[in-house]
CSV table of C-alpha atoms (C1' of nucleotides) in Angstrom, one decimal:
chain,number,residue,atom,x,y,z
A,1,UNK,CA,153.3,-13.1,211.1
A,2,UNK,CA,154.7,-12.3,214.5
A,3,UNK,CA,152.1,-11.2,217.0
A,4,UNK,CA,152.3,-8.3,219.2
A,5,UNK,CA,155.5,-7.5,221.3
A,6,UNK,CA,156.0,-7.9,224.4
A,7,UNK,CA,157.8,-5.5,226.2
A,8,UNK,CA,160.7,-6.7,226.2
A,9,UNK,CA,160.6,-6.5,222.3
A,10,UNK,CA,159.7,-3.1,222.9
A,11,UNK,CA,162.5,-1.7,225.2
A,12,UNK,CA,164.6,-2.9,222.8
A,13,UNK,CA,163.5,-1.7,219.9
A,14,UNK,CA,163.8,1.3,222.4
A,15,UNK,CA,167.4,0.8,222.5
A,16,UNK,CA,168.7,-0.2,219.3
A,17,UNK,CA,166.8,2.7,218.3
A,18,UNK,CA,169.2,4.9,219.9
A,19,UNK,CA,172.3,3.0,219.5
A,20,UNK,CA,172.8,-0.4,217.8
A,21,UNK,CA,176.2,-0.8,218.3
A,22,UNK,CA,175.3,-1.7,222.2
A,23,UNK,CA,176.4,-5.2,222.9
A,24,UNK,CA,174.0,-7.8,223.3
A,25,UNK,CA,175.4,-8.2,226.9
A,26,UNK,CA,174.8,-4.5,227.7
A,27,UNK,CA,171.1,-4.6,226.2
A,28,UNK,CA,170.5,-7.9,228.3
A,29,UNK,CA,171.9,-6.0,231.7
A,30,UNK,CA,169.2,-3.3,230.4
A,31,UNK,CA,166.3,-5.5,230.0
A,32,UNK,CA,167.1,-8.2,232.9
A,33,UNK,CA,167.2,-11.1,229.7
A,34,UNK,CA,170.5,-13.6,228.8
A,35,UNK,CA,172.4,-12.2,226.3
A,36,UNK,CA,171.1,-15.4,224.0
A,37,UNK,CA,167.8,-14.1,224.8
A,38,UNK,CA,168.3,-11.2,223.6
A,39,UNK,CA,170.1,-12.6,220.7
A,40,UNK,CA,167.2,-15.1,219.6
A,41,UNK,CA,164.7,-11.8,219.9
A,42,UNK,CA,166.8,-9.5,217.7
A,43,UNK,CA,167.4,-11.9,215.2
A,44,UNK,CA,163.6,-12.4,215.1
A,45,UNK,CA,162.5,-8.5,215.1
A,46,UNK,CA,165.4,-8.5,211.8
A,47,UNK,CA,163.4,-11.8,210.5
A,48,UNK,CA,160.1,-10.5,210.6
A,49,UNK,CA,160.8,-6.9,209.4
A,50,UNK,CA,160.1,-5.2,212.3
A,51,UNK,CA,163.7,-4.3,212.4
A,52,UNK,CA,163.8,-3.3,208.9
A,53,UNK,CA,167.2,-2.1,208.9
A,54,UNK,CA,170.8,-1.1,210.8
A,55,UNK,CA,172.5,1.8,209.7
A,56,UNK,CA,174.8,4.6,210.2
A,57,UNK,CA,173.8,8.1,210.2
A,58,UNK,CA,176.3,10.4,208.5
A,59,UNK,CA,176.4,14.0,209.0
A,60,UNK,CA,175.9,15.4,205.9
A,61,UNK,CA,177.9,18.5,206.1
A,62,UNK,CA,180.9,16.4,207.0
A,63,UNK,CA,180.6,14.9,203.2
A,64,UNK,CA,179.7,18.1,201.5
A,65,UNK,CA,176.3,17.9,201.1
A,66,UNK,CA,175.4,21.1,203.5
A,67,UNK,CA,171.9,22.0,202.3
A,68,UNK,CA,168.6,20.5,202.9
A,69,UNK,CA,165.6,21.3,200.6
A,70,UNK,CA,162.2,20.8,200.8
A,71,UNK,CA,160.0,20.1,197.7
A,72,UNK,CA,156.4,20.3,197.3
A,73,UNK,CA,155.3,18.8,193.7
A,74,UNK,CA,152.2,18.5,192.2
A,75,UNK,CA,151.5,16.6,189.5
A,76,UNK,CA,149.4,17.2,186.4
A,77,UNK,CA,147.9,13.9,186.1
A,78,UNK,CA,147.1,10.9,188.6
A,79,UNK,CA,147.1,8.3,186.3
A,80,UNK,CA,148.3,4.8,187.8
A,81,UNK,CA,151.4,4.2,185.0
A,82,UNK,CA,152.4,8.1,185.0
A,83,UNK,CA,152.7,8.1,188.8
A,84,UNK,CA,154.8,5.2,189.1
A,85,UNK,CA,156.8,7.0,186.5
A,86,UNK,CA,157.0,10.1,188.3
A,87,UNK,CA,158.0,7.8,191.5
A,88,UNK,CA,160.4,5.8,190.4
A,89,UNK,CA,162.4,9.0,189.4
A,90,UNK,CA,162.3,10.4,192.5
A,91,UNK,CA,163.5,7.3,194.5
A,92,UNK,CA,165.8,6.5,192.2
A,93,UNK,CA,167.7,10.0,192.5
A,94,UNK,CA,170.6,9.8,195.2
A,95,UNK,CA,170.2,12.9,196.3
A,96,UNK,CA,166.3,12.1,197.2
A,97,UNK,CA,166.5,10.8,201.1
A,98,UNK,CA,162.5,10.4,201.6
A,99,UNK,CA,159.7,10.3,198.9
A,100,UNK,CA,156.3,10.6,200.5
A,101,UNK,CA,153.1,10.8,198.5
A,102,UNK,CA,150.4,12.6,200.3
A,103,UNK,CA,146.8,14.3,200.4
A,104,UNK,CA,146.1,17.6,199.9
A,105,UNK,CA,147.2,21.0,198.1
A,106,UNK,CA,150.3,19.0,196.5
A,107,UNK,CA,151.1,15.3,195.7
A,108,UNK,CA,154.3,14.3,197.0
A,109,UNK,CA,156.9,15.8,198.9
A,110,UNK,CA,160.6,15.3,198.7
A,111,UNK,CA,163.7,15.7,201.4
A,112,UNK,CA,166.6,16.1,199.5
A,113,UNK,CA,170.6,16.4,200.4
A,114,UNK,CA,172.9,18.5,198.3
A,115,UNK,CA,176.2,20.3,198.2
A,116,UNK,CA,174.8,23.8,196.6
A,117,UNK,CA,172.1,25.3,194.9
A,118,UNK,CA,173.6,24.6,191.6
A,119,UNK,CA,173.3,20.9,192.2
A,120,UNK,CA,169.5,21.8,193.2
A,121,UNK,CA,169.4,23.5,189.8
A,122,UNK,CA,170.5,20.8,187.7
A,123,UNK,CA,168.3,17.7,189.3
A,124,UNK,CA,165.0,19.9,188.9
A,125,UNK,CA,165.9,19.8,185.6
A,126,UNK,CA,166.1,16.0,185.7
A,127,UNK,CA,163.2,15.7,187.9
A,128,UNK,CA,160.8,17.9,187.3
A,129,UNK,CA,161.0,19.4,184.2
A,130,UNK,CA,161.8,16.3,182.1
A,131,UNK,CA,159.2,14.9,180.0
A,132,UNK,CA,155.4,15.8,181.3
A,133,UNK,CA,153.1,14.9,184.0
A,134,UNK,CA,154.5,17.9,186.7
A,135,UNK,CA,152.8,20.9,187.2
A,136,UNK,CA,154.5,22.4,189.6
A,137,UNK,CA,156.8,22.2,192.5
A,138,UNK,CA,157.6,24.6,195.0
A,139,UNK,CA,161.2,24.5,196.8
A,140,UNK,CA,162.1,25.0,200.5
A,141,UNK,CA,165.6,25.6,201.7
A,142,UNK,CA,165.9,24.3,204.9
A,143,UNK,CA,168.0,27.2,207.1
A,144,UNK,CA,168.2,24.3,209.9
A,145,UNK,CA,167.8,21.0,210.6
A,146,UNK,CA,166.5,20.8,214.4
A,147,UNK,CA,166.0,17.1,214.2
A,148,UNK,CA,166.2,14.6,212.0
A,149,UNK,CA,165.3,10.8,212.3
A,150,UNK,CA,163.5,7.8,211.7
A,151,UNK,CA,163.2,7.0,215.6
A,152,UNK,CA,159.7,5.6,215.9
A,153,UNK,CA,157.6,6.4,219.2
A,154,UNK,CA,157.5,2.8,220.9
A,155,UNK,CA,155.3,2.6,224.1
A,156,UNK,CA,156.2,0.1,227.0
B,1,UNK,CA,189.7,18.6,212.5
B,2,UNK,CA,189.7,16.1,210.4
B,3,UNK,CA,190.9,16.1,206.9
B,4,UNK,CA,189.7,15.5,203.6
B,5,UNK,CA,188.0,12.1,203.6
B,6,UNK,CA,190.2,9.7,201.2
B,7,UNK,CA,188.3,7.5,198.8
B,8,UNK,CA,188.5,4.6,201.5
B,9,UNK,CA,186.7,6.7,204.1
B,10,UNK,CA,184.0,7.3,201.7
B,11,UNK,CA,183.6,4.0,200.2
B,12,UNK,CA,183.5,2.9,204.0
B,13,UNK,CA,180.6,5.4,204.8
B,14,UNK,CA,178.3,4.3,201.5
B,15,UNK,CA,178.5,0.6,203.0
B,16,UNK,CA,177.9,1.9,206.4
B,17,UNK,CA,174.8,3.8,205.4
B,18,UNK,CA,173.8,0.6,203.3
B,19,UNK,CA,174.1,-1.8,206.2
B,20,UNK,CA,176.6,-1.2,209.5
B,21,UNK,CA,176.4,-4.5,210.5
B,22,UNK,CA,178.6,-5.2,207.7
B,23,UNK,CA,181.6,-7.3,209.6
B,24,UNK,CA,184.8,-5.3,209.6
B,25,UNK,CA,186.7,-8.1,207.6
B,26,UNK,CA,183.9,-8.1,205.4
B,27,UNK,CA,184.5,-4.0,204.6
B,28,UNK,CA,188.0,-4.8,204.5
B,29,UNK,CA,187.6,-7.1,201.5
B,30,UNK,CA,185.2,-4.7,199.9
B,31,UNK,CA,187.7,-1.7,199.6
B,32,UNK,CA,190.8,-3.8,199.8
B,33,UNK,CA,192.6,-2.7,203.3
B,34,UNK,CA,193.3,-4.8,206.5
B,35,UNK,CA,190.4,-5.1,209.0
B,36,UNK,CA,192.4,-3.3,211.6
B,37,UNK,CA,192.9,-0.4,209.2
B,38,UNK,CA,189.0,-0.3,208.7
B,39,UNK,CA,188.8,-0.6,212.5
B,40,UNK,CA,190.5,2.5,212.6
B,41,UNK,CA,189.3,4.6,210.1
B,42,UNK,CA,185.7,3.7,211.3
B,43,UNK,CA,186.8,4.7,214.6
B,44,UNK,CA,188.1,8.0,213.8
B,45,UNK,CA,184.9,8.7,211.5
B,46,UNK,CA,183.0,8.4,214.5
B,47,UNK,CA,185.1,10.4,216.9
B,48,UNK,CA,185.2,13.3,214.3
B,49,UNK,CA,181.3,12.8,214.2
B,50,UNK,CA,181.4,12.2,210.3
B,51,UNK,CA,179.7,9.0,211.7
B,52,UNK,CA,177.0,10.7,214.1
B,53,UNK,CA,175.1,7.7,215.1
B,54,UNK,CA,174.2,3.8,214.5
B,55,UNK,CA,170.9,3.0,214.5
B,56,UNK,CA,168.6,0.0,213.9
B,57,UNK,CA,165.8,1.2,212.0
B,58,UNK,CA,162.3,0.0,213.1
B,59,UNK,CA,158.9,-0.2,210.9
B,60,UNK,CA,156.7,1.9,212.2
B,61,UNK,CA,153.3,0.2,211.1
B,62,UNK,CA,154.7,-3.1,212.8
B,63,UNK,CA,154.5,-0.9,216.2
B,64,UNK,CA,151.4,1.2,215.9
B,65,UNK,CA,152.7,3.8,214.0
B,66,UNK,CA,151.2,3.5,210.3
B,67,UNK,CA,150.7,7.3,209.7
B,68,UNK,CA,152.9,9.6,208.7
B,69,UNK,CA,152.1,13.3,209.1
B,70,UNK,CA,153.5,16.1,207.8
B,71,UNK,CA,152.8,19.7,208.9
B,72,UNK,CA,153.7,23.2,208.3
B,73,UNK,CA,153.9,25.7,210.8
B,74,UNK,CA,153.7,29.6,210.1
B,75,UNK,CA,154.6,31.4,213.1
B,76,UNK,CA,153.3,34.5,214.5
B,77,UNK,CA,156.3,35.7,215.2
B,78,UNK,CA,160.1,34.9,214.9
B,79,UNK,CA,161.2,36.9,217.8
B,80,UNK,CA,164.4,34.4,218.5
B,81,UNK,CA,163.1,33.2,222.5
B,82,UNK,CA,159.5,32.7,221.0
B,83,UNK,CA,161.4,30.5,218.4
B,84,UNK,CA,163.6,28.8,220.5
B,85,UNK,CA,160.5,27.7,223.0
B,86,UNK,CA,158.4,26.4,219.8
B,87,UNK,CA,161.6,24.6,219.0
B,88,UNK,CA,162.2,22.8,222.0
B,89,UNK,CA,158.4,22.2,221.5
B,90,UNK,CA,158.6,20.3,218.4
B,91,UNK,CA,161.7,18.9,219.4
B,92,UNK,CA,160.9,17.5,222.6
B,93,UNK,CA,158.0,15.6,221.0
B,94,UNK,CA,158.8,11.7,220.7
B,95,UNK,CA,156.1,11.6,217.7
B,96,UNK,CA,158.5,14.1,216.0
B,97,UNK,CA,161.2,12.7,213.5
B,98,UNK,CA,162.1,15.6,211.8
B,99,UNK,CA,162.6,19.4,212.7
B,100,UNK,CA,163.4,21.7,209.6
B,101,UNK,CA,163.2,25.7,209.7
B,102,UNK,CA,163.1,26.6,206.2
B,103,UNK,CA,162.7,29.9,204.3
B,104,UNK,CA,159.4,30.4,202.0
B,105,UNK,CA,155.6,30.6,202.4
B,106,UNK,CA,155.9,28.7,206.1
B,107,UNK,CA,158.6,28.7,208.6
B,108,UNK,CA,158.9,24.9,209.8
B,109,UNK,CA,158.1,21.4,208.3
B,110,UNK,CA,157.4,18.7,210.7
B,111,UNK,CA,157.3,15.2,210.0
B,112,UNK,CA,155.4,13.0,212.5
B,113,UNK,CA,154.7,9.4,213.2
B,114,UNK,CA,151.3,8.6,215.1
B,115,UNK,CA,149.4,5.5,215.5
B,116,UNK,CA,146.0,7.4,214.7
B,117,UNK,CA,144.3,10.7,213.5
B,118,UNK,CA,142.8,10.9,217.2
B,119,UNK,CA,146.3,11.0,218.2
B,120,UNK,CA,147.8,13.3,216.1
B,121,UNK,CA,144.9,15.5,216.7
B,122,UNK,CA,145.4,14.9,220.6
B,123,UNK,CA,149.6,16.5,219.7
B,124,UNK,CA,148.4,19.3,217.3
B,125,UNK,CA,146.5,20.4,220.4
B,126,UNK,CA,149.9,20.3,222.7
B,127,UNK,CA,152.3,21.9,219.9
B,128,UNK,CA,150.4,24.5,218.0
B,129,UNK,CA,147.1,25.5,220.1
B,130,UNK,CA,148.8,26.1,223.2
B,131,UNK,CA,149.5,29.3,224.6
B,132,UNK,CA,151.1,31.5,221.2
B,133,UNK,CA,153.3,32.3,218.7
B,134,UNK,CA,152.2,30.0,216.3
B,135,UNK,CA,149.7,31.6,213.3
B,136,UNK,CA,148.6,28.3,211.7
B,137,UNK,CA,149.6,25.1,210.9
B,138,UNK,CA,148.6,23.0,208.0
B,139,UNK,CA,148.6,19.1,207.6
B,140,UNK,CA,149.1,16.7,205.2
B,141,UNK,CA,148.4,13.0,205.9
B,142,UNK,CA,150.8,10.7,203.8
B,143,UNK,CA,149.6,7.7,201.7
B,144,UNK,CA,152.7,6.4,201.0
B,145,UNK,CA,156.4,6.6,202.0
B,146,UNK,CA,158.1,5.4,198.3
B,147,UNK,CA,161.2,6.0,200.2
B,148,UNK,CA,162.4,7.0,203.9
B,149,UNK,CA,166.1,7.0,204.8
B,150,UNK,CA,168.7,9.5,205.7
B,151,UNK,CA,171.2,8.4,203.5
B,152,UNK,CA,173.4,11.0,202.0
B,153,UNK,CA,175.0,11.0,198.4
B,154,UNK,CA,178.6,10.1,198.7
B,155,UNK,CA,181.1,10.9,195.3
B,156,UNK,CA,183.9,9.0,195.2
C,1,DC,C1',199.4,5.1,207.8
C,2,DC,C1',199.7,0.4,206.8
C,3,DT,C1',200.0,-4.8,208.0
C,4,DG,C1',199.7,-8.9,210.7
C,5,DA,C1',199.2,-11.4,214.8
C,6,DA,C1',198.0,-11.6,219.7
C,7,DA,C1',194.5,-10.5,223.2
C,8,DA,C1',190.0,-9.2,224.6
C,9,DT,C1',185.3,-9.0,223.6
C,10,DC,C1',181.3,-10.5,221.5
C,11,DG,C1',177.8,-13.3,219.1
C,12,DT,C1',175.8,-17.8,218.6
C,13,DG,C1',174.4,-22.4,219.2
C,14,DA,C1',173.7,-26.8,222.3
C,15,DG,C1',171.8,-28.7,226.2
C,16,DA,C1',169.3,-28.3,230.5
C,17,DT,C1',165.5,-26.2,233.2
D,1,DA,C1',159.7,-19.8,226.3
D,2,DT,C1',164.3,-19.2,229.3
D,3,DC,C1',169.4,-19.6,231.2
D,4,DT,C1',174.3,-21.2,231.4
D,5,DC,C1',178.3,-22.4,229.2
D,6,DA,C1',181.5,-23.1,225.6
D,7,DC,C1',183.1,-22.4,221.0
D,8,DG,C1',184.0,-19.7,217.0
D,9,DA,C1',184.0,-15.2,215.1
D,10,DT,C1',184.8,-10.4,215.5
D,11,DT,C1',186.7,-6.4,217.3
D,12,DT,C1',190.7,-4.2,219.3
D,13,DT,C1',195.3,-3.5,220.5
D,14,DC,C1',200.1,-3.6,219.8
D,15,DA,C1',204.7,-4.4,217.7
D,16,DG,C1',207.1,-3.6,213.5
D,17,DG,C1',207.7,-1.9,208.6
DNA sequence: CCTGAAAATCGTGAGAT
DNA sequence: ATCTCACGATTTTCAGG
């Protein structure tokens, strides 16, 4: 695979971070490169997965899907096939933005995006009370979102 | 404001949240409209802040960053300065993705990217042990991210 | 508000250093 | 590895329906 970065990967990872619409000619002004420098270094961050993806963000409100909740859910067995089970119904639901399986007093926890509590209603029906294998969940309404990201720390 | 997004505008923001790199003649072709009526429909999605941001999304093990930490914070008090200073706190924090102030058994939900356990432990030092208002804090080291985005559900 | 074409900008490869 | 330059593609603007 690719080795480490130099820093010139890194300030632009810095940058596309924040904005990747900049032009290959401002982020070469910014990082004192050629804009085919540039160019040949992007295209290899995107080749090697370090740039894993480009995006826009979407405010969610603005498509009516106000509410953030939280989810905590444990599960009531660890076995390998019923997990993936359990997993592949989470990230398969739309309205599931992150999935993260973790250590501790619960198993996973979920960031979802919906237009009102009804809609909540209905997918823990789909989710979590559907066949077996969940023994609980426990449901945070987020009253604000303060920040919300995927903007990784990079250090020059 | 802005009005009612049309089925264009949405069908625009799905591909957009898919992959905004997506040519503008290619979009056009997908939901069958010129590529200077795309151009200024995603224009005016951005100026309306519909579209709030376009990012490149980076891996965070390929930069240091393989753990993901999630913590909940209980505060001592939710006097509104106290909560706007731990805010700013949290907020402030590069290692911090995610900021949510939710109702239930805590008051906020972190989510944290850190290179090592050392480090977070360094941060938890900085953001909850420093001088008050915050009761305790309680963290859950992620095995897995099954799925990570900040796409939102878009009907048609 | 749309289309279509013209104008400006940008991304991308070739060749040289 | 890099830069410069030139070409092709894309974005953007503008006239007209």
């Amino acid at each position: 695979m690719s080795h480490s970065l130099d820093p010139y990967d890194r300030k632009l990872l810095m940058l596309l971070q924040e904005n990747n619409r900049t032009s290959q000619r401002d982020l070469a002004d910014a990082v004192n490169l050629s804009p085919s420098a540039v160019n040949r270094r992007i295209a290899a961050l995107e080749a090697s997965g370090v740039i894993c993806g480009n995006v826009s963000v979407v405010d969610p409100a603005a498509v009516g899907r106000p509410i953030t909740v939280i989810v905590e859910v444990q599960l009531a067995d660890e076995r390998l096939d019923l997990l993936e089970e359990v997993t592949q119904r989470f990230v398969n639901c739309p309205q599931v933005q992150q999935v993260y399986y973790v250590t501790g007093d619960f198993d996973f926890l979920l960031v979802m995006s919906v237009s009102e509590m009804t809609e909540y209603e209905r997918l823990t029906r789909e989710l979590f009370f559907m066949p077996g294998n969940i023994r609980t969940f426990k449901t945070y309404v987020t009253m604000r979102r303060f920040k919300q990201g995927l903007k990784v720390p990079i250090d020059v």
